[in-house]
mmCIF file of C-alpha atoms in Angstrom:
data_model
loop_
_atom_site.group_PDB
_atom_site.id
_atom_site.type_symbol
_atom_site.label_atom_id
_atom_site.label_comp_id
_atom_site.label_asym_id
_atom_site.label_seq_id
_atom_site.Cartn_x
_atom_site.Cartn_y
_atom_site.Cartn_z
ATOM 1 C CA MET A 1451 63.168 -91.906 62.203
ATOM 2 C CA LYS A 1452 65.585 -94.242 62.102
ATOM 3 C CA VAL A 1453 63.913 -98.109 62.247
ATOM 4 C CA ALA A 1454 65.836 -100.819 61.098
ATOM 5 C CA PHE A 1455 64.277 -104.500 61.219
ATOM 6 C CA TYR A 1456 65.785 -107.898 61.320
ATOM 7 C CA LEU A 1457 64.645 -110.108 58.393
ATOM 8 C CA ALA A 1458 67.273 -112.800 58.402
ATOM 9 C CA ASP A 1459 65.284 -115.189 60.240
ATOM 10 C CA GLN A 1460 62.181 -115.458 57.596
ATOM 11 C CA ASN A 1461 62.462 -118.101 54.867
ATOM 12 C CA PRO A 1462 59.760 -118.203 53.212
ATOM 13 C CA GLN A 1463 60.855 -121.595 51.198
ATOM 14 C CA ARG A 1464 62.106 -123.047 54.380
ATOM 15 C CA ASP A 1465 59.554 -121.649 57.274
ATOM 16 C CA ARG A 1466 56.947 -124.103 59.316
ATOM 17 C CA SER A 1467 54.372 -120.808 58.591
ATOM 18 C CA LEU A 1468 54.371 -118.177 56.267
ATOM 19 C CA GLY A 1469 51.952 -115.527 58.373
ATOM 20 C CA ILE A 1470 55.352 -114.091 60.117
ATOM 21 C CA THR A 1471 56.317 -113.519 56.831
ATOM 22 C CA GLY A 1472 52.724 -111.879 55.456
ATOM 23 C CA TYR A 1473 52.441 -109.661 58.396
ATOM 24 C CA THR A 1474 56.096 -108.118 57.590
ATOM 25 C CA ASP A 1475 55.658 -107.672 54.269
ATOM 26 C CA GLY A 1476 52.341 -106.003 54.369
ATOM 27 C CA LEU A 1477 53.134 -103.863 57.710
ATOM 28 C CA LEU A 1478 56.428 -102.953 55.534
ATOM 29 C CA ARG A 1479 54.460 -101.956 52.790
ATOM 30 C CA ALA A 1480 52.413 -99.213 55.126
ATOM 31 C CA LEU A 1481 55.556 -98.210 56.721
ATOM 32 C CA VAL A 1482 57.621 -96.827 53.848
ATOM 33 C CA ALA A 1483 55.043 -94.683 52.440
ATOM 34 C CA ASP A 1484 54.615 -92.618 55.558
ATOM 35 C CA GLU A 1485 57.599 -89.881 55.299
ATOM 36 C CA SER A 1486 58.481 -89.735 59.114
ATOM 37 C CA VAL A 1487 60.622 -92.945 58.596
ATOM 38 C CA THR A 1488 63.331 -95.250 57.119
ATOM 39 C CA ILE A 1489 63.320 -98.531 57.142
ATOM 40 C CA SER A 1490 66.619 -100.176 57.146
ATOM 41 C CA GLY A 1491 66.016 -104.484 56.599
ATOM 42 C CA LEU A 1492 69.078 -106.574 58.174
ATOM 43 C CA GLY A 1493 68.561 -109.764 55.672
ATOM 44 C CA ALA A 1494 71.118 -112.255 54.241
ATOM 45 C CA LYS A 1495 70.576 -114.599 51.010
ATOM 46 C CA GLY A 1496 67.288 -116.568 50.106
ATOM 47 C CA ALA A 1497 66.001 -115.056 52.974
ATOM 48 C CA TYR A 1498 63.044 -112.969 52.822
ATOM 49 C CA ARG A 1499 62.953 -110.060 49.861
ATOM 50 C CA ALA A 1500 61.554 -106.848 51.741
ATOM 51 C CA PRO A 1501 60.022 -104.478 49.279
ATOM 52 C CA ALA A 1502 61.095 -101.692 47.379
ATOM 53 C CA GLY A 1503 61.482 -98.284 49.743
ATOM 54 C CA VAL A 1504 63.251 -100.791 52.427
ATOM 55 C CA ALA A 1505 66.861 -100.267 52.260
ATOM 56 C CA MET A 1506 68.685 -103.974 53.347
ATOM 57 C CA HIS A 1507 71.756 -104.880 54.554
ATOM 58 C CA LEU A 1508 72.788 -108.355 54.066
ATOM 59 C CA LEU A 1509 74.688 -110.688 55.784
ATOM 60 C CA PRO A 1510 77.728 -112.324 54.178
ATOM 61 C CA PHE A 1511 75.916 -115.564 54.448
ATOM 62 C CA SER A 1512 73.186 -117.635 54.060
ATOM 63 C CA THR A 1513 70.663 -118.046 56.627
ATOM 64 C CA ALA A 1514 69.307 -121.637 54.533
ATOM 65 C CA GLY A 1515 70.730 -124.165 57.030
ATOM 66 C CA GLY A 1516 70.547 -124.558 60.543
ATOM 67 C CA ALA A 1517 74.287 -123.961 61.925
ATOM 68 C CA ASN A 1518 74.323 -120.779 59.861
ATOM 69 C CA ARG A 1519 70.964 -120.088 61.087
ATOM 70 C CA PHE A 1520 72.014 -120.044 64.275
ATOM 71 C CA LEU A 1521 75.024 -118.162 64.118
ATOM 72 C CA ALA A 1522 72.891 -114.802 62.490
ATOM 73 C CA ASP A 1523 70.110 -114.884 64.726
ATOM 74 C CA ASN A 1524 72.806 -114.639 67.887
ATOM 75 C CA LEU A 1525 75.365 -112.258 66.519
ATOM 76 C CA HIS A 1526 73.635 -110.872 64.231
ATOM 77 C CA PRO A 1527 74.581 -107.959 65.983
ATOM 78 C CA PHE A 1528 78.283 -107.624 65.488
ATOM 79 C CA ILE A 1529 78.623 -108.881 62.450
ATOM 80 C CA ARG A 1530 76.617 -106.221 60.568
ATOM 81 C CA ARG A 1531 75.472 -102.832 62.411
ATOM 82 C CA ILE A 1532 73.171 -100.523 61.449
ATOM 83 C CA GLU A 1533 72.495 -96.743 62.467
ATOM 84 C CA ALA A 1534 68.856 -96.726 63.354
ATOM 85 C CA ASP A 1535 66.612 -95.232 66.575
ATOM 86 C CA ILE A 1536 64.806 -98.225 67.573
ATOM 87 C CA TRP A 1537 65.349 -101.983 66.376
ATOM 88 C CA HIS A 1538 61.692 -104.007 64.943
ATOM 89 C CA TYR A 1539 61.880 -107.929 65.020
ATOM 90 C CA PRO A 1540 58.675 -109.086 63.675
ATOM 91 C CA LYS A 1541 59.140 -112.507 64.201
ATOM 92 C CA GLY A 1542 59.275 -112.030 68.398
ATOM 93 C CA HIS A 1543 62.986 -113.586 68.580
ATOM 94 C CA LEU A 1544 66.123 -111.438 70.263
ATOM 95 C CA PRO A 1545 69.655 -113.406 70.452
ATOM 96 C CA LEU A 1546 69.870 -115.288 73.154
ATOM 97 C CA ALA A 1547 72.990 -112.310 74.971
ATOM 98 C CA GLY A 1548 73.479 -109.125 74.460
ATOM 99 C CA ARG A 1549 71.355 -105.785 74.284
ATOM 100 C CA TYR A 1550 71.477 -102.922 71.585
ATOM 101 C CA ARG A 1551 71.876 -99.245 72.760
ATOM 102 C CA GLN A 1552 68.543 -98.273 71.339
ATOM 103 C CA PRO A 1553 65.489 -99.144 71.837
ATOM 104 C CA VAL A 1554 64.213 -102.861 70.609
ATOM 105 C CA ILE A 1555 60.335 -103.861 69.682
ATOM 106 C CA GLY A 1556 59.416 -107.319 69.603
ATOM 107 C CA THR A 1557 56.244 -108.380 67.343
ATOM 108 C CA VAL A 1558 55.299 -111.846 69.609
ATOM 109 C CA HIS A 1559 52.086 -113.378 67.313
ATOM 110 C CA ASP A 1560 50.926 -116.030 69.469
ATOM 111 C CA LEU A 1561 52.261 -118.436 72.373
ATOM 112 C CA ILE A 1562 51.461 -121.759 69.927
ATOM 113 C CA LEU A 1563 55.101 -122.651 70.444
ATOM 114 C CA GLN A 1564 54.155 -123.431 74.147
ATOM 115 C CA HIS A 1565 50.597 -124.797 73.520
ATOM 116 C CA TYR A 1566 52.178 -127.633 71.207
ATOM 117 C CA ALA A 1567 54.908 -128.631 74.237
ATOM 118 C CA ASP A 1568 52.383 -128.823 76.293
ATOM 119 C CA ARG A 1569 49.626 -130.412 73.915
ATOM 120 C CA TYR A 1570 51.876 -132.371 71.003
ATOM 121 C CA PRO A 1571 55.035 -133.107 73.556
ATOM 122 C CA THR A 1572 56.195 -135.453 70.418
ATOM 123 C CA ASP A 1573 55.230 -133.558 67.494
ATOM 124 C CA ARG A 1574 58.860 -132.364 67.975
ATOM 125 C CA SER A 1575 62.261 -133.304 69.188
ATOM 126 C CA ALA A 1576 62.371 -131.883 73.127
ATOM 127 C CA ALA A 1577 65.299 -130.210 72.487
ATOM 128 C CA ALA A 1578 63.575 -128.046 69.378
ATOM 129 C CA TYR A 1579 60.870 -127.484 72.185
ATOM 130 C CA ARG A 1580 63.870 -126.724 74.917
ATOM 131 C CA TYR A 1581 65.443 -124.170 72.232
ATOM 132 C CA TRP A 1582 62.706 -122.403 71.246
ATOM 133 C CA LEU A 1583 60.999 -121.502 74.374
ATOM 134 C CA THR A 1584 64.508 -120.322 75.916
ATOM 135 C CA VAL A 1585 64.341 -118.195 73.183
ATOM 136 C CA LEU A 1586 61.320 -117.048 73.567
ATOM 137 C CA LYS A 1587 61.711 -116.210 77.723
ATOM 138 C CA ARG A 1588 65.011 -114.676 76.404
ATOM 139 C CA SER A 1589 63.296 -112.106 74.435
ATOM 140 C CA ILE A 1590 60.454 -111.105 75.680
ATOM 141 C CA PRO A 1591 61.411 -109.351 78.786
ATOM 142 C CA ARG A 1592 64.097 -107.553 77.157
ATOM 143 C CA PHE A 1593 61.577 -105.830 74.979
ATOM 144 C CA ASP A 1594 60.876 -102.331 75.502
ATOM 145 C CA LEU A 1595 57.929 -102.760 74.037
ATOM 146 C CA ILE A 1596 55.188 -106.204 72.814
ATOM 147 C CA LEU A 1597 53.682 -105.666 70.198
ATOM 148 C CA THR A 1598 50.895 -108.420 68.826
ATOM 149 C CA ILE A 1599 48.236 -109.133 66.889
ATOM 150 C CA SER A 1600 45.465 -109.770 68.964
ATOM 151 C CA LYS A 1601 44.077 -109.788 72.509
ATOM 152 C CA PHE A 1602 43.555 -113.311 72.367
ATOM 153 C CA SER A 1603 47.694 -113.633 72.075
ATOM 154 C CA GLU A 1604 47.641 -110.564 74.514
ATOM 155 C CA ALA A 1605 46.612 -112.206 77.116
ATOM 156 C CA ALA A 1606 48.741 -115.600 76.241
ATOM 157 C CA ILE A 1607 51.406 -113.235 76.344
ATOM 158 C CA ARG A 1608 50.979 -112.151 79.963
ATOM 159 C CA GLU A 1609 50.565 -116.373 81.063
ATOM 160 C CA PHE A 1610 53.380 -116.902 80.002
ATOM 161 C CA CYS A 1611 55.530 -114.678 81.965
ATOM 162 C CA ASP A 1612 53.514 -115.469 84.160
ATOM 163 C CA ARG A 1613 53.740 -119.295 83.917
ATOM 164 C CA HIS A 1614 57.770 -118.844 83.883
ATOM 165 C CA ARG A 1615 58.625 -116.125 86.010
ATOM 166 C CA LEU A 1616 59.608 -112.856 83.416
ATOM 167 C CA HIS A 1617 58.900 -109.942 83.565
ATOM 168 C CA CYS A 1618 56.101 -108.821 80.808
ATOM 169 C CA PRO A 1619 57.064 -105.519 78.921
ATOM 170 C CA GLU A 1620 53.704 -102.832 77.394
ATOM 171 C CA ILE A 1621 51.655 -105.165 75.022
ATOM 172 C CA ARG A 1622 50.423 -103.109 72.044
ATOM 173 C CA VAL A 1623 47.068 -104.758 69.894
ATOM 174 C CA THR A 1624 47.629 -103.835 66.326
ATOM 175 C CA TYR A 1625 45.813 -106.321 64.756
ATOM 176 C CA LEU A 1626 46.825 -107.464 61.686
ATOM 177 C CA GLY A 1627 45.861 -105.773 57.584
ATOM 178 C CA PHE A 1628 44.945 -108.082 54.517
ATOM 179 C CA HIS A 1629 44.726 -108.064 51.226
ATOM 180 C CA VAL A 1630 42.501 -110.012 48.609
ATOM 181 C CA GLU A 1631 43.742 -110.128 44.912
ATOM 182 C CA THR A 1632 40.449 -111.945 43.859
ATOM 183 C CA LYS A 1633 37.137 -110.055 45.230
ATOM 184 C CA SER A 1634 34.733 -108.764 43.265
ATOM 185 C CA ASP A 1635 31.207 -106.029 43.026
ATOM 186 C CA ALA A 1636 28.901 -108.876 41.842
ATOM 187 C CA PRO A 1637 28.205 -111.724 43.769
ATOM 188 C CA ILE A 1638 30.070 -114.545 42.882
ATOM 189 C CA ALA A 1639 27.724 -117.746 42.067
ATOM 190 C CA LYS A 1640 28.186 -119.949 44.787
ATOM 191 C CA GLN A 1641 28.349 -124.370 44.246
ATOM 192 C CA ASP A 1642 27.343 -125.975 46.090
ATOM 193 C CA VAL A 1643 30.783 -127.164 48.398
ATOM 194 C CA VAL A 1644 32.718 -126.540 51.511
ATOM 195 C CA VAL A 1645 36.642 -125.591 51.585
ATOM 196 C CA HIS A 1646 38.655 -126.525 54.284
ATOM 197 C CA LEU A 1647 42.616 -125.493 54.249
ATOM 198 C CA ALA A 1648 44.233 -128.467 55.135
ATOM 199 C CA SER A 1649 47.207 -129.106 56.889
ATOM 200 C CA ARG A 1650 49.379 -131.543 58.985
ATOM 201 C CA GLU A 1651 49.789 -129.583 61.824
ATOM 202 C CA LEU A 1652 48.037 -130.578 64.512
ATOM 203 C CA HIS A 1653 46.705 -127.606 65.945
ATOM 204 C CA LYS A 1654 44.180 -126.829 62.582
ATOM 205 C CA ARG A 1655 42.385 -129.997 63.176
ATOM 206 C CA THR A 1656 42.050 -131.824 59.466
ATOM 207 C CA ALA A 1657 41.470 -134.539 61.339
ATOM 208 C CA THR A 1658 38.496 -133.173 63.789
ATOM 209 C CA LEU A 1659 36.531 -132.218 60.772
ATOM 210 C CA LEU A 1660 36.936 -135.221 58.846
ATOM 211 C CA GLU A 1661 35.782 -136.809 61.681
ATOM 212 C CA PHE A 1662 33.353 -135.005 61.965
ATOM 213 C CA TRP A 1663 32.090 -134.599 58.216
ATOM 214 C CA GLU A 1664 31.800 -138.751 58.630
ATOM 215 C CA GLN A 1665 29.483 -138.365 61.241
ATOM 216 C CA LEU A 1666 27.339 -135.945 59.623
ATOM 217 C CA SER A 1667 27.588 -138.525 55.849
ATOM 218 C CA GLN A 1668 25.729 -140.809 58.445
ATOM 219 C CA VAL A 1669 23.374 -138.564 59.886
ATOM 220 C CA GLU A 1670 22.711 -135.896 56.903
ATOM 221 C CA GLN A 1671 20.762 -136.934 53.167
ATOM 222 C CA GLU A 1672 22.755 -134.335 51.383
ATOM 223 C CA LEU A 1673 25.906 -132.165 51.966
ATOM 224 C CA PRO A 1674 28.104 -130.169 50.034
ATOM 225 C CA LEU A 1675 31.195 -131.354 48.860
ATOM 226 C CA LEU A 1676 33.585 -130.948 50.849
ATOM 227 C CA LYS A 1677 36.694 -129.452 49.123
ATOM 228 C CA LEU A 1678 40.435 -130.388 50.740
ATOM 229 C CA ILE A 1679 43.203 -127.331 49.953
ATOM 230 C CA GLY A 1680 46.114 -128.413 51.498
ATOM 231 C CA ASN A 1681 48.017 -131.154 52.339
ATOM 232 C CA LEU A 1682 46.837 -134.413 54.870
ATOM 233 C CA ARG A 1683 48.993 -136.967 56.995
ATOM 234 C CA ALA A 1684 48.343 -140.459 55.999
ATOM 235 C CA ALA A 1685 45.938 -141.240 59.391
ATOM 236 C CA ASP A 1686 43.369 -138.168 57.546
ATOM 237 C CA GLN A 1687 43.294 -139.543 53.749
ATOM 238 C CA ALA A 1688 42.809 -142.932 54.344
ATOM 239 C CA ARG A 1689 39.914 -142.167 56.732
ATOM 240 C CA VAL A 1690 38.931 -139.479 53.153
ATOM 241 C CA ALA A 1691 39.332 -142.611 51.522
ATOM 242 C CA ARG A 1692 35.933 -144.107 53.402
ATOM 243 C CA VAL A 1693 33.772 -141.329 53.672
ATOM 244 C CA ARG A 1694 32.356 -140.031 51.427
ATOM 245 C CA GLY A 1695 31.658 -136.337 49.383
ATOM 246 C CA ILE A 1696 34.751 -135.565 50.398
ATOM 247 C CA GLU A 1697 37.555 -134.157 47.255
ATOM 248 C CA ILE A 1698 41.194 -133.558 47.831
ATOM 249 C CA CYS A 1699 42.503 -130.278 45.940
ATOM 250 C CA GLY A 1700 46.306 -130.140 47.131
ATOM 251 C CA ARG A 1701 47.843 -127.339 47.420
ATOM 252 C CA LEU A 1702 46.551 -123.707 45.090
ATOM 253 C CA ASN A 1703 48.725 -120.730 43.891
ATOM 254 C CA ARG A 1704 46.937 -117.497 46.107
ATOM 255 C CA LYS A 1705 45.073 -116.765 43.064
ATOM 256 C CA ASP A 1706 43.398 -119.720 42.659
ATOM 257 C CA LEU A 1707 42.652 -120.874 46.392
ATOM 258 C CA GLU A 1708 41.286 -117.230 46.917
ATOM 259 C CA SER A 1709 39.074 -118.380 43.139
ATOM 260 C CA GLU A 1710 38.065 -121.499 45.500
ATOM 261 C CA ILE A 1711 36.834 -119.822 48.428
ATOM 262 C CA ALA A 1712 34.816 -117.499 46.904
ATOM 263 C CA GLN A 1713 32.875 -120.111 44.965
ATOM 264 C CA ALA A 1714 32.159 -122.425 48.474
ATOM 265 C CA ARG A 1715 29.364 -121.758 50.806
ATOM 266 C CA ALA A 1716 31.889 -121.549 53.804
ATOM 267 C CA LEU A 1717 35.065 -122.355 54.692
ATOM 268 C CA ILE A 1718 35.490 -124.066 57.453
ATOM 269 C CA PHE A 1719 38.360 -123.260 59.617
ATOM 270 C CA PRO A 1720 38.437 -125.677 63.222
ATOM 271 C CA SER A 1721 41.898 -124.780 64.731
ATOM 272 C CA GLU A 1722 41.934 -124.642 67.942
ATOM 273 C CA ILE A 1723 44.382 -122.200 68.336
ATOM 274 C CA GLU A 1724 45.423 -118.695 66.030
ATOM 275 C CA GLY A 1725 47.613 -115.704 66.754
ATOM 276 C CA PHE A 1726 44.618 -114.269 64.426
ATOM 277 C CA GLY A 1727 42.765 -116.111 62.129
ATOM 278 C CA LEU A 1728 43.623 -114.742 58.462
ATOM 279 C CA PRO A 1729 41.652 -117.031 56.581
ATOM 280 C CA ALA A 1730 38.678 -115.947 57.840
ATOM 281 C CA VAL A 1731 38.813 -112.554 57.592
ATOM 282 C CA GLU A 1732 39.806 -112.949 53.775
ATOM 283 C CA ALA A 1733 36.961 -115.783 53.771
ATOM 284 C CA TYR A 1734 34.603 -112.762 54.025
ATOM 285 C CA ALA A 1735 36.034 -110.806 51.927
ATOM 286 C CA LEU A 1736 35.836 -112.869 48.924
ATOM 287 C CA GLY A 1737 31.728 -113.282 49.956
ATOM 288 C CA THR A 1738 32.040 -116.966 52.135
ATOM 289 C CA PRO A 1739 31.086 -117.102 55.940
ATOM 290 C CA VAL A 1740 33.618 -119.235 58.424
ATOM 291 C CA VAL A 1741 32.757 -121.832 61.000
ATOM 292 C CA TYR A 1742 35.409 -121.718 63.155
ATOM 293 C CA VAL A 1743 36.113 -122.836 66.653
ATOM 294 C CA LEU A 1744 34.910 -120.433 69.536
ATOM 295 C CA GLY A 1745 36.807 -119.555 72.615
ATOM 296 C CA THR A 1746 39.993 -118.640 69.827
ATOM 297 C CA ALA A 1747 41.540 -115.847 68.251
ATOM 298 C CA VAL A 1748 38.826 -116.350 65.321
ATOM 299 C CA GLU A 1749 35.261 -115.540 67.845
ATOM 300 C CA GLU A 1750 37.322 -112.464 68.936
ATOM 301 C CA VAL A 1751 38.497 -111.286 64.955
ATOM 302 C CA LEU A 1752 35.319 -111.486 63.417
ATOM 303 C CA GLY A 1753 33.239 -110.427 66.065
ATOM 304 C CA GLU A 1754 30.913 -112.432 69.581
ATOM 305 C CA GLY A 1755 28.607 -113.738 68.425
ATOM 306 C CA THR A 1756 29.378 -114.053 64.488
ATOM 307 C CA ARG A 1757 27.001 -116.892 63.146
ATOM 308 C CA GLY A 1758 28.869 -120.453 62.676
ATOM 309 C CA GLY A 1759 30.982 -120.885 65.693
ATOM 310 C CA PHE A 1760 31.621 -123.747 67.902
ATOM 311 C CA LEU A 1761 32.615 -125.659 70.480
ATOM 312 C CA LEU A 1762 36.120 -127.820 70.019
ATOM 313 C CA ASP A 1763 34.767 -131.510 69.851
ATOM 314 C CA ASP A 1764 31.434 -131.053 70.382
ATOM 315 C CA PHE A 1765 29.619 -132.900 66.809
ATOM 316 C CA GLU A 1766 26.474 -131.179 68.028
ATOM 317 C CA THR A 1767 27.873 -128.046 67.694
ATOM 318 C CA PHE A 1768 29.341 -128.047 64.535
ATOM 319 C CA ARG A 1769 26.636 -129.378 63.057
ATOM 320 C CA SER A 1770 24.615 -126.345 63.630
ATOM 321 C CA ALA A 1771 27.402 -124.381 63.077
ATOM 322 C CA LEU A 1772 27.528 -125.402 60.398
ATOM 323 C CA GLN A 1773 23.794 -125.456 59.403
ATOM 324 C CA ALA A 1774 23.983 -121.361 60.624
ATOM 325 C CA ALA A 1775 26.811 -120.440 57.974
ATOM 326 C CA LEU A 1776 25.093 -121.917 55.210
ATOM 327 C CA GLU A 1777 22.161 -119.888 55.734
ATOM 328 C CA LEU A 1778 23.352 -116.631 56.204
ATOM 329 C CA PRO A 1779 22.227 -114.236 53.637
ATOM 330 C CA HIS A 1780 24.465 -112.843 51.383
ATOM 331 C CA PRO A 1781 23.557 -109.327 52.724
ATOM 332 C CA PHE A 1782 24.650 -109.896 55.797
ATOM 333 C CA ILE A 1783 27.625 -111.584 54.421
ATOM 334 C CA GLU A 1784 28.659 -107.836 52.603
ATOM 335 C CA GLN A 1785 28.348 -106.413 55.532
ATOM 336 C CA HIS A 1786 30.399 -108.441 57.951
ATOM 337 C CA ALA A 1787 33.350 -108.018 55.643
ATOM 338 C CA VAL A 1788 32.683 -104.445 55.162
ATOM 339 C CA GLN A 1789 33.243 -103.785 58.890
ATOM 340 C CA LEU A 1790 36.173 -106.382 58.679
ATOM 341 C CA ALA A 1791 37.895 -104.094 55.957
ATOM 342 C CA SER A 1792 37.180 -100.832 58.192
ATOM 343 C CA ARG A 1793 38.790 -102.672 61.343
ATOM 344 C CA PHE A 1794 41.394 -104.610 59.987
ATOM 345 C CA SER A 1795 44.019 -102.202 56.903
ATOM 346 C CA TRP A 1796 47.682 -102.359 57.228
ATOM 347 C CA ALA A 1797 47.393 -98.408 57.447
ATOM 348 C CA ARG A 1798 45.948 -99.380 60.562
ATOM 349 C CA CYS A 1799 48.352 -101.959 61.660
ATOM 350 C CA ALA A 1800 51.094 -99.593 60.531
ATOM 351 C CA ALA A 1801 49.936 -96.305 62.449
ATOM 352 C CA ALA A 1802 49.695 -98.292 65.464
ATOM 353 C CA THR A 1803 53.115 -99.121 64.681
ATOM 354 C CA LEU A 1804 54.787 -95.696 64.485
ATOM 355 C CA ALA A 1805 52.751 -94.988 67.578
ATOM 356 C CA ALA A 1806 54.902 -97.542 70.054
ATOM 357 C CA TYR A 1807 57.759 -96.317 68.108
ATOM 358 C CA ARG A 1808 56.977 -92.915 68.887
ATOM 359 C CA GLN A 1809 56.417 -94.183 72.456
ATOM 360 C CA ALA A 1810 59.445 -96.177 72.802
ATOM 361 C CA THR A 1811 61.971 -93.786 71.950
ATOM 362 C CA GLY A 1812 60.084 -90.655 73.310
ATOM 363 C CA THR A 1813 59.888 -89.023 70.378
#
């Protein structure tokens, strides 16, 4: 089977989130190991570079600029043709018009864009929301089959289609795989530290965590050091300055990030919406439990009932969840990590994806 991937819309140097590129890279590396398929990619100069084994075809221009990106996303079927039995759009965005003769599959990771349009309408321009929501509304009904990365996201896609009165194709949940570079067979010595992947993205709720931590500092005599890894908004930086026991680390490379998580007593992950919640799975693989928001994809992925869950905007449940995570014994964390590794791998994701390809092509 010949599979073509559209990759020119992924630019790790410019994109708001690297999660989709991580998914694309992990899936492609698993797919090229399967001799039953040959993989081609349509990319562009400066965009994501596919791994060895993917036959790359490049558009004659870069997609770094907005105008070129618009042209590439909407005209690439006419600019560069690739022989394929099926097309896969791992970012979930089809050209606004036209249709392939071959089946087309798209991975729709989440509906965070609609969440932002509803909850944070001033975070982006009205024109940006209108354009990207139009892209989604034009893309989703025209896929022959949709892949997504959690049941939480599947429900969000169906709700989106109902809301906008769109045809909803069949949806298959493939979940994600993951990989950590610094996993150790022996337990890593823990420091009296908890970590948070700080972000300027509002749904990551860094501001909520800082508010809770300020409250904790007023009622708890002893707290672990809170390390903020990443970037903060100006208002969050101002709050850090007046709360004891917080350290800003900035952005770290992959190796140093994993080392910080592995040495921490817990990862605090208060995101209000995720497609999957990969940092939570990676933290357990590194021997670190997670404090997370109940009712999100993170709860689905970690498993219902996993200790450390709290209700968003409820300080007392956060306080209890933090304590529960800090008290988890190492044997439980280790066993849970093994269970997560057995459920989420790129080999399993690739196998589910190949099954979708075969269904769509009737082979």
